[in-house]
Amino acid sequence: MTADPIEGDDTMKRGPTRRDVLGHAARGAGLVAFGGAAFYLTSKADADGVWVIDPEKCINIRLGATGIEACEECATNCVLPMSAVRAVNDFAKCGRCCICPGYYEVTSDTGPDGLPTRKLCPRDAIERVPIGEVDPEDPLNNFYDYFIDESLCNGCGKCVLACKEPAGLSSLRLEVRYDLCTDCNRCSIAMVCPEDALVRIPADPA
Ligand code: SF4
Ligand code: SF4
Ligand code: SF4
């Protein structure tokens, strides 16, 4: 891969800007987020199909479904002890908001730093990592990456429902993780999903 001329030339001379940092973070995190899924899909290419969540049907993901309780059927109905459905952050969409509505319980009391005092995730599965130097004089004007700890997330969907326009940018979504799912012939989540959002697709669409 050839070097990006901006990274290779200008950055060396002027030092990294916040935009540079954001660009690096987006590309690196995006590869992590999508590389794994692509690998597992490829590795299952000889299987007859895989279960996926249709984002236009799932009530936690689809646009327009707001002001409701998160559907937790994916978290509670998988045959596995810990659901094969997990939240993922699509870093290409994420605004790296200082006050992420998927991370914070935005209706909780505000602390002295101007930030909400409670987190939204009941399992504390989201890590908030500052991008670059945090300006202590201007705490609300910083950017953050949000990483899902897959060992803690059970796919309850609360963060996904909250990170939805107009409050968020819908970068958080739920996915059936191919590396975890045992490919039940009849997915037990599909049997209870109120939106018929669990669908079977060919493992190798080509
Ligand atoms: S059960 Fe259906 S509607 Fe509920 S979170 Fe899962 S896919 Fe979405
Ligand atoms: S889906 Fe639920 S458990 Fe997973 S990160 Fe979001 S709020 Fe936390
Ligand atoms: S197919 Fe089985 S293991 Fe996979 S998500 Fe559905 S219930 Fe869980």
JSON list of N, CA, C and O in Angstrom, two decimals, residues 96-136:
[
{"chain": "A", "resi": 96, "resn": "ARG", "atom": "N", "xyz": [-17.52, 10.30, 17.30]},
{"chain": "A", "resi": 96, "resn": "ARG", "atom": "CA", "xyz": [-16.57, 10.42, 18.41]},
{"chain": "A", "resi": 96, "resn": "ARG", "atom": "C", "xyz": [-17.00, 11.53, 19.37]},
{"chain": "A", "resi": 96, "resn": "ARG", "atom": "O", "xyz": [-16.19, 12.31, 19.87]},
{"chain": "A", "resi": 97, "resn": "CYS", "atom": "N", "xyz": [-18.31, 11.57, 19.59]},
{"chain": "A", "resi": 97, "resn": "CYS", "atom": "CA", "xyz": [-18.94, 12.62, 20.39]},
{"chain": "A", "resi": 97, "resn": "CYS", "atom": "C", "xyz": [-18.38, 12.63, 21.81]},
{"chain": "A", "resi": 97, "resn": "CYS", "atom": "O", "xyz": [-18.11, 11.59, 22.39]},
{"chain": "A", "resi": 98, "resn": "CYS", "atom": "N", "xyz": [-18.26, 13.83, 22.35]},
{"chain": "A", "resi": 98, "resn": "CYS", "atom": "CA", "xyz": [-17.84, 13.95, 23.75]},
{"chain": "A", "resi": 98, "resn": "CYS", "atom": "C", "xyz": [-18.91, 13.35, 24.66]},
{"chain": "A", "resi": 98, "resn": "CYS", "atom": "O", "xyz": [-18.59, 12.64, 25.62]},
{"chain": "A", "resi": 99, "resn": "ILE", "atom": "N", "xyz": [-20.17, 13.66, 24.38]},
{"chain": "A", "resi": 99, "resn": "ILE", "atom": "CA", "xyz": [-21.27, 13.08, 25.16]},
{"chain": "A", "resi": 99, "resn": "ILE", "atom": "C", "xyz": [-22.01, 12.10, 24.26]},
{"chain": "A", "resi": 99, "resn": "ILE", "atom": "O", "xyz": [-22.97, 12.45, 23.57]},
{"chain": "A", "resi": 100, "resn": "CYS", "atom": "N", "xyz": [-21.52, 10.87, 24.24]},
{"chain": "A", "resi": 100, "resn": "CYS", "atom": "CA", "xyz": [-22.13, 9.82, 23.40]},
{"chain": "A", "resi": 100, "resn": "CYS", "atom": "C", "xyz": [-23.39, 9.31, 24.10]},
{"chain": "A", "resi": 100, "resn": "CYS", "atom": "O", "xyz": [-23.33, 8.85, 25.24]},
{"chain": "A", "resi": 101, "resn": "PRO", "atom": "N", "xyz": [-24.54, 9.36, 23.42]},
{"chain": "A", "resi": 101, "resn": "PRO", "atom": "CA", "xyz": [-25.78, 8.89, 24.05]},
{"chain": "A", "resi": 101, "resn": "PRO", "atom": "C", "xyz": [-25.83, 7.38, 24.24]},
{"chain": "A", "resi": 101, "resn": "PRO", "atom": "O", "xyz": [-26.67, 6.87, 24.98]},
{"chain": "A", "resi": 102, "resn": "GLY", "atom": "N", "xyz": [-24.93, 6.66, 23.57]},
{"chain": "A", "resi": 102, "resn": "GLY", "atom": "CA", "xyz": [-24.84, 5.22, 23.81]},
{"chain": "A", "resi": 102, "resn": "GLY", "atom": "C", "xyz": [-23.97, 4.90, 25.00]},
{"chain": "A", "resi": 102, "resn": "GLY", "atom": "O", "xyz": [-24.08, 3.83, 25.59]},
{"chain": "A", "resi": 103, "resn": "TYR", "atom": "N", "xyz": [-23.10, 5.82, 25.34]},
{"chain": "A", "resi": 103, "resn": "TYR", "atom": "CA", "xyz": [-22.17, 5.61, 26.47]},
{"chain": "A", "resi": 103, "resn": "TYR", "atom": "C", "xyz": [-22.74, 6.18, 27.77]},
{"chain": "A", "resi": 103, "resn": "TYR", "atom": "O", "xyz": [-22.69, 5.54, 28.81]},
{"chain": "A", "resi": 104, "resn": "TYR", "atom": "N", "xyz": [-23.27, 7.39, 27.68]},
{"chain": "A", "resi": 104, "resn": "TYR", "atom": "CA", "xyz": [-23.80, 8.05, 28.88]},
{"chain": "A", "resi": 104, "resn": "TYR", "atom": "C", "xyz": [-25.31, 7.89, 28.98]},
{"chain": "A", "resi": 104, "resn": "TYR", "atom": "O", "xyz": [-26.02, 7.90, 27.96]},
{"chain": "A", "resi": 105, "resn": "GLU", "atom": "N", "xyz": [-25.79, 7.82, 30.20]},
{"chain": "A", "resi": 105, "resn": "GLU", "atom": "CA", "xyz": [-27.22, 8.00, 30.45]},
{"chain": "A", "resi": 105, "resn": "GLU", "atom": "C", "xyz": [-27.43, 9.51, 30.45]},
{"chain": "A", "resi": 105, "resn": "GLU", "atom": "O", "xyz": [-27.18, 10.20, 31.44]},
{"chain": "A", "resi": 106, "resn": "VAL", "atom": "N", "xyz": [-27.84, 10.03, 29.30]},
{"chain": "A", "resi": 106, "resn": "VAL", "atom": "CA", "xyz": [-27.80, 11.48, 29.10]},
{"chain": "A", "resi": 106, "resn": "VAL", "atom": "C", "xyz": [-28.81, 12.23, 29.97]},
{"chain": "A", "resi": 106, "resn": "VAL", "atom": "O", "xyz": [-28.72, 13.45, 30.11]},
{"chain": "A", "resi": 107, "resn": "THR", "atom": "N", "xyz": [-29.77, 11.52, 30.54]},
{"chain": "A", "resi": 107, "resn": "THR", "atom": "CA", "xyz": [-30.74, 12.19, 31.42]},
{"chain": "A", "resi": 107, "resn": "THR", "atom": "C", "xyz": [-30.27, 12.18, 32.88]},
{"chain": "A", "resi": 107, "resn": "THR", "atom": "O", "xyz": [-30.97, 12.72, 33.74]},
{"chain": "A", "resi": 108, "resn": "SER", "atom": "N", "xyz": [-29.11, 11.61, 33.15]},
{"chain": "A", "resi": 108, "resn": "SER", "atom": "CA", "xyz": [-28.62, 11.60, 34.54]},
{"chain": "A", "resi": 108, "resn": "SER", "atom": "C", "xyz": [-28.06, 12.98, 34.90]},
{"chain": "A", "resi": 108, "resn": "SER", "atom": "O", "xyz": [-27.81, 13.81, 34.03]},
{"chain": "A", "resi": 109, "resn": "ASP", "atom": "N", "xyz": [-27.88, 13.21, 36.20]},
{"chain": "A", "resi": 109, "resn": "ASP", "atom": "CA", "xyz": [-27.38, 14.51, 36.67]},
{"chain": "A", "resi": 109, "resn": "ASP", "atom": "C", "xyz": [-26.04, 14.84, 36.01]},
{"chain": "A", "resi": 109, "resn": "ASP", "atom": "O", "xyz": [-25.25, 13.95, 35.72]},
{"chain": "A", "resi": 110, "resn": "THR", "atom": "N", "xyz": [-25.81, 16.13, 35.84]},
{"chain": "A", "resi": 110, "resn": "THR", "atom": "CA", "xyz": [-24.56, 16.58, 35.25]},
{"chain": "A", "resi": 110, "resn": "THR", "atom": "C", "xyz": [-23.53, 16.82, 36.35]},
{"chain": "A", "resi": 110, "resn": "THR", "atom": "O", "xyz": [-23.83, 17.42, 37.38]},
{"chain": "A", "resi": 111, "resn": "GLY", "atom": "N", "xyz": [-22.29, 16.37, 36.12]},
{"chain": "A", "resi": 111, "resn": "GLY", "atom": "CA", "xyz": [-21.22, 16.56, 37.09]},
{"chain": "A", "resi": 111, "resn": "GLY", "atom": "C", "xyz": [-20.52, 17.89, 36.89]},
{"chain": "A", "resi": 111, "resn": "GLY", "atom": "O", "xyz": [-20.86, 18.65, 35.98]},
{"chain": "A", "resi": 112, "resn": "PRO", "atom": "N", "xyz": [-19.52, 18.19, 37.73]},
{"chain": "A", "resi": 112, "resn": "PRO", "atom": "CA", "xyz": [-18.81, 19.47, 37.63]},
{"chain": "A", "resi": 112, "resn": "PRO", "atom": "C", "xyz": [-18.10, 19.66, 36.29]},
{"chain": "A", "resi": 112, "resn": "PRO", "atom": "O", "xyz": [-17.85, 20.80, 35.87]},
{"chain": "A", "resi": 113, "resn": "ASP", "atom": "N", "xyz": [-17.79, 18.59, 35.61]},
{"chain": "A", "resi": 113, "resn": "ASP", "atom": "CA", "xyz": [-17.13, 18.70, 34.30]},
{"chain": "A", "resi": 113, "resn": "ASP", "atom": "C", "xyz": [-18.14, 18.88, 33.16]},
{"chain": "A", "resi": 113, "resn": "ASP", "atom": "O", "xyz": [-17.77, 18.92, 31.99]},
{"chain": "A", "resi": 114, "resn": "GLY", "atom": "N", "xyz": [-19.41, 18.97, 33.51]},
{"chain": "A", "resi": 114, "resn": "GLY", "atom": "CA", "xyz": [-20.43, 19.17, 32.48]},
{"chain": "A", "resi": 114, "resn": "GLY", "atom": "C", "xyz": [-20.90, 17.89, 31.83]},
{"chain": "A", "resi": 114, "resn": "GLY", "atom": "O", "xyz": [-21.73, 17.92, 30.91]},
{"chain": "A", "resi": 115, "resn": "LEU", "atom": "N", "xyz": [-20.39, 16.75, 32.27]},
{"chain": "A", "resi": 115, "resn": "LEU", "atom": "CA", "xyz": [-20.75, 15.47, 31.67]},
{"chain": "A", "resi": 115, "resn": "LEU", "atom": "C", "xyz": [-21.79, 14.75, 32.52]},
{"chain": "A", "resi": 115, "resn": "LEU", "atom": "O", "xyz": [-21.83, 14.93, 33.74]},
{"chain": "A", "resi": 116, "resn": "PRO", "atom": "N", "xyz": [-22.62, 13.90, 31.90]},
{"chain": "A", "resi": 116, "resn": "PRO", "atom": "CA", "xyz": [-23.57, 13.09, 32.68]},
{"chain": "A", "resi": 116, "resn": "PRO", "atom": "C", "xyz": [-22.82, 12.21, 33.68]},
{"chain": "A", "resi": 116, "resn": "PRO", "atom": "O", "xyz": [-21.67, 11.82, 33.44]},
{"chain": "A", "resi": 117, "resn": "THR", "atom": "N", "xyz": [-23.44, 11.91, 34.78]},
{"chain": "A", "resi": 117, "resn": "THR", "atom": "CA", "xyz": [-22.75, 11.18, 35.85]},
{"chain": "A", "resi": 117, "resn": "THR", "atom": "C", "xyz": [-22.96, 9.66, 35.76]},
{"chain": "A", "resi": 117, "resn": "THR", "atom": "O", "xyz": [-22.30, 8.92, 36.48]},
{"chain": "A", "resi": 118, "resn": "ARG", "atom": "N", "xyz": [-23.89, 9.20, 34.92]},
{"chain": "A", "resi": 118, "resn": "ARG", "atom": "CA", "xyz": [-24.12, 7.75, 34.84]},
{"chain": "A", "resi": 118, "resn": "ARG", "atom": "C", "xyz": [-23.87, 7.23, 33.42]},
{"chain": "A", "resi": 118, "resn": "ARG", "atom": "O", "xyz": [-24.12, 7.94, 32.44]},
{"chain": "A", "resi": 119, "resn": "LYS", "atom": "N", "xyz": [-23.42, 5.98, 33.35]},
{"chain": "A", "resi": 119, "resn": "LYS", "atom": "CA", "xyz": [-23.27, 5.32, 32.06]},
{"chain": "A", "resi": 119, "resn": "LYS", "atom": "C", "xyz": [-24.55, 4.57, 31.72]},
{"chain": "A", "resi": 119, "resn": "LYS", "atom": "O", "xyz": [-25.30, 4.18, 32.62]},
{"chain": "A", "resi": 120, "resn": "LEU", "atom": "N", "xyz": [-24.76, 4.36, 30.43]},
{"chain": "A", "resi": 120, "resn": "LEU", "atom": "CA", "xyz": [-25.98, 3.69, 29.98]},
{"chain": "A", "resi": 120, "resn": "LEU", "atom": "C", "xyz": [-25.85, 2.16, 30.03]},
{"chain": "A", "resi": 120, "resn": "LEU", "atom": "O", "xyz": [-26.79, 1.46, 30.41]},
{"chain": "A", "resi": 121, "resn": "CYS", "atom": "N", "xyz": [-24.69, 1.65, 29.65]},
{"chain": "A", "resi": 121, "resn": "CYS", "atom": "CA", "xyz": [-24.53, 0.19, 29.54]},
{"chain": "A", "resi": 121, "resn": "CYS", "atom": "C", "xyz": [-24.62, -0.46, 30.91]},
{"chain": "A", "resi": 121, "resn": "CYS", "atom": "O", "xyz": [-23.81, -0.16, 31.80]},
{"chain": "A", "resi": 122, "resn": "PRO", "atom": "N", "xyz": [-25.53, -1.39, 31.11]},
{"chain": "A", "resi": 122, "resn": "PRO", "atom": "CA", "xyz": [-25.66, -2.05, 32.41]},
{"chain": "A", "resi": 122, "resn": "PRO", "atom": "C", "xyz": [-24.49, -2.97, 32.74]},
{"chain": "A", "resi": 122, "resn": "PRO", "atom": "O", "xyz": [-24.35, -3.41, 33.88]},
{"chain": "A", "resi": 123, "resn": "ARG", "atom": "N", "xyz": [-23.67, -3.28, 31.75]},
{"chain": "A", "resi": 123, "resn": "ARG", "atom": "CA", "xyz": [-22.54, -4.20, 31.97]},
{"chain": "A", "resi": 123, "resn": "ARG", "atom": "C", "xyz": [-21.20, -3.50, 31.84]},
{"chain": "A", "resi": 123, "resn": "ARG", "atom": "O", "xyz": [-20.16, -4.14, 31.83]},
{"chain": "A", "resi": 124, "resn": "ASP", "atom": "N", "xyz": [-21.22, -2.19, 31.75]},
{"chain": "A", "resi": 124, "resn": "ASP", "atom": "CA", "xyz": [-19.99, -1.39, 31.63]},
{"chain": "A", "resi": 124, "resn": "ASP", "atom": "C", "xyz": [-19.08, -1.94, 30.54]},
{"chain": "A", "resi": 124, "resn": "ASP", "atom": "O", "xyz": [-17.87, -2.10, 30.73]},
{"chain": "A", "resi": 125, "resn": "ALA", "atom": "N", "xyz": [-19.69, -2.23, 29.40]},
{"chain": "A", "resi": 125, "resn": "ALA", "atom": "CA", "xyz": [-18.96, -2.90, 28.31]},
{"chain": "A", "resi": 125, "resn": "ALA", "atom": "C", "xyz": [-18.41, -1.94, 27.28]},
{"chain": "A", "resi": 125, "resn": "ALA", "atom": "O", "xyz": [-17.84, -2.38, 26.28]},
{"chain": "A", "resi": 126, "resn": "ILE", "atom": "N", "xyz": [-18.58, -0.63, 27.50]},
{"chain": "A", "resi": 126, "resn": "ILE", "atom": "CA", "xyz": [-18.08, 0.34, 26.52]},
{"chain": "A", "resi": 126, "resn": "ILE", "atom": "C", "xyz": [-16.93, 1.13, 27.15]},
{"chain": "A", "resi": 126, "resn": "ILE", "atom": "O", "xyz": [-17.06, 1.68, 28.24]},
{"chain": "A", "resi": 127, "resn": "GLU", "atom": "N", "xyz": [-15.82, 1.15, 26.42]},
{"chain": "A", "resi": 127, "resn": "GLU", "atom": "CA", "xyz": [-14.66, 1.90, 26.89]},
{"chain": "A", "resi": 127, "resn": "GLU", "atom": "C", "xyz": [-14.57, 3.22, 26.12]},
{"chain": "A", "resi": 127, "resn": "GLU", "atom": "O", "xyz": [-14.73, 3.24, 24.90]},
{"chain": "A", "resi": 128, "resn": "ARG", "atom": "N", "xyz": [-14.32, 4.30, 26.85]},
{"chain": "A", "resi": 128, "resn": "ARG", "atom": "CA", "xyz": [-14.26, 5.65, 26.25]},
{"chain": "A", "resi": 128, "resn": "ARG", "atom": "C", "xyz": [-12.81, 6.10, 26.31]},
{"chain": "A", "resi": 128, "resn": "ARG", "atom": "O", "xyz": [-12.25, 6.28, 27.39]},
{"chain": "A", "resi": 129, "resn": "VAL", "atom": "N", "xyz": [-12.19, 6.29, 25.13]},
{"chain": "A", "resi": 129, "resn": "VAL", "atom": "CA", "xyz": [-10.76, 6.59, 25.07]},
{"chain": "A", "resi": 129, "resn": "VAL", "atom": "C", "xyz": [-10.57, 7.94, 24.36]},
{"chain": "A", "resi": 129, "resn": "VAL", "atom": "O", "xyz": [-10.98, 8.11, 23.21]},
{"chain": "A", "resi": 130, "resn": "PRO", "atom": "N", "xyz": [-9.93, 8.91, 25.04]},
{"chain": "A", "resi": 130, "resn": "PRO", "atom": "CA", "xyz": [-9.73, 10.21, 24.39]},
{"chain": "A", "resi": 130, "resn": "PRO", "atom": "C", "xyz": [-8.82, 10.11, 23.19]},
{"chain": "A", "resi": 130, "resn": "PRO", "atom": "O", "xyz": [-7.89, 9.30, 23.16]},
{"chain": "A", "resi": 131, "resn": "ILE", "atom": "N", "xyz": [-9.10, 10.95, 22.20]},
{"chain": "A", "resi": 131, "resn": "ILE", "atom": "CA", "xyz": [-8.25, 11.02, 21.01]},
{"chain": "A", "resi": 131, "resn": "ILE", "atom": "C", "xyz": [-7.35, 12.25, 21.15]},
{"chain": "A", "resi": 131, "resn": "ILE", "atom": "O", "xyz": [-7.83, 13.38, 21.20]},
{"chain": "A", "resi": 132, "resn": "GLY", "atom": "N", "xyz": [-6.08, 12.04, 21.23]},
{"chain": "A", "resi": 132, "resn": "GLY", "atom": "CA", "xyz": [-5.14, 13.15, 21.41]},
{"chain": "A", "resi": 132, "resn": "GLY", "atom": "C", "xyz": [-5.17, 13.67, 22.83]},
{"chain": "A", "resi": 132, "resn": "GLY", "atom": "O", "xyz": [-5.69, 13.03, 23.75]},
{"chain": "A", "resi": 133, "resn": "GLU", "atom": "N", "xyz": [-4.61, 14.87, 23.00]},
{"chain": "A", "resi": 133, "resn": "GLU", "atom": "CA", "xyz": [-4.54, 15.49, 24.32]},
{"chain": "A", "resi": 133, "resn": "GLU", "atom": "C", "xyz": [-5.90, 16.05, 24.71]},
{"chain": "A", "resi": 133, "resn": "GLU", "atom": "O", "xyz": [-6.56, 16.72, 23.91]},
{"chain": "A", "resi": 134, "resn": "VAL", "atom": "N", "xyz": [-6.34, 15.75, 25.91]},
{"chain": "A", "resi": 134, "resn": "VAL", "atom": "CA", "xyz": [-7.59, 16.33, 26.41]},
{"chain": "A", "resi": 134, "resn": "VAL", "atom": "C", "xyz": [-7.29, 17.73, 26.95]},
{"chain": "A", "resi": 134, "resn": "VAL", "atom": "O", "xyz": [-6.36, 17.91, 27.74]},
{"chain": "A", "resi": 135, "resn": "ASP", "atom": "N", "xyz": [-8.06, 18.71, 26.47]},
{"chain": "A", "resi": 135, "resn": "ASP", "atom": "CA", "xyz": [-7.88, 20.09, 26.93]},
{"chain": "A", "resi": 135, "resn": "ASP", "atom": "C", "xyz": [-8.67, 20.28, 28.23]},
{"chain": "A", "resi": 135, "resn": "ASP", "atom": "O", "xyz": [-9.90, 20.34, 28.20]},
{"chain": "A", "resi": 136, "resn": "PRO", "atom": "N", "xyz": [-7.98, 20.40, 29.37]},
{"chain": "A", "resi": 136, "resn": "PRO", "atom": "CA", "xyz": [-8.71, 20.51, 30.65]},
{"chain": "A", "resi": 136, "resn": "PRO", "atom": "C", "xyz": [-9.50, 21.80, 30.77]},
{"chain": "A", "resi": 136, "resn": "PRO", "atom": "O", "xyz": [-10.43, 21.89, 31.57]}
]
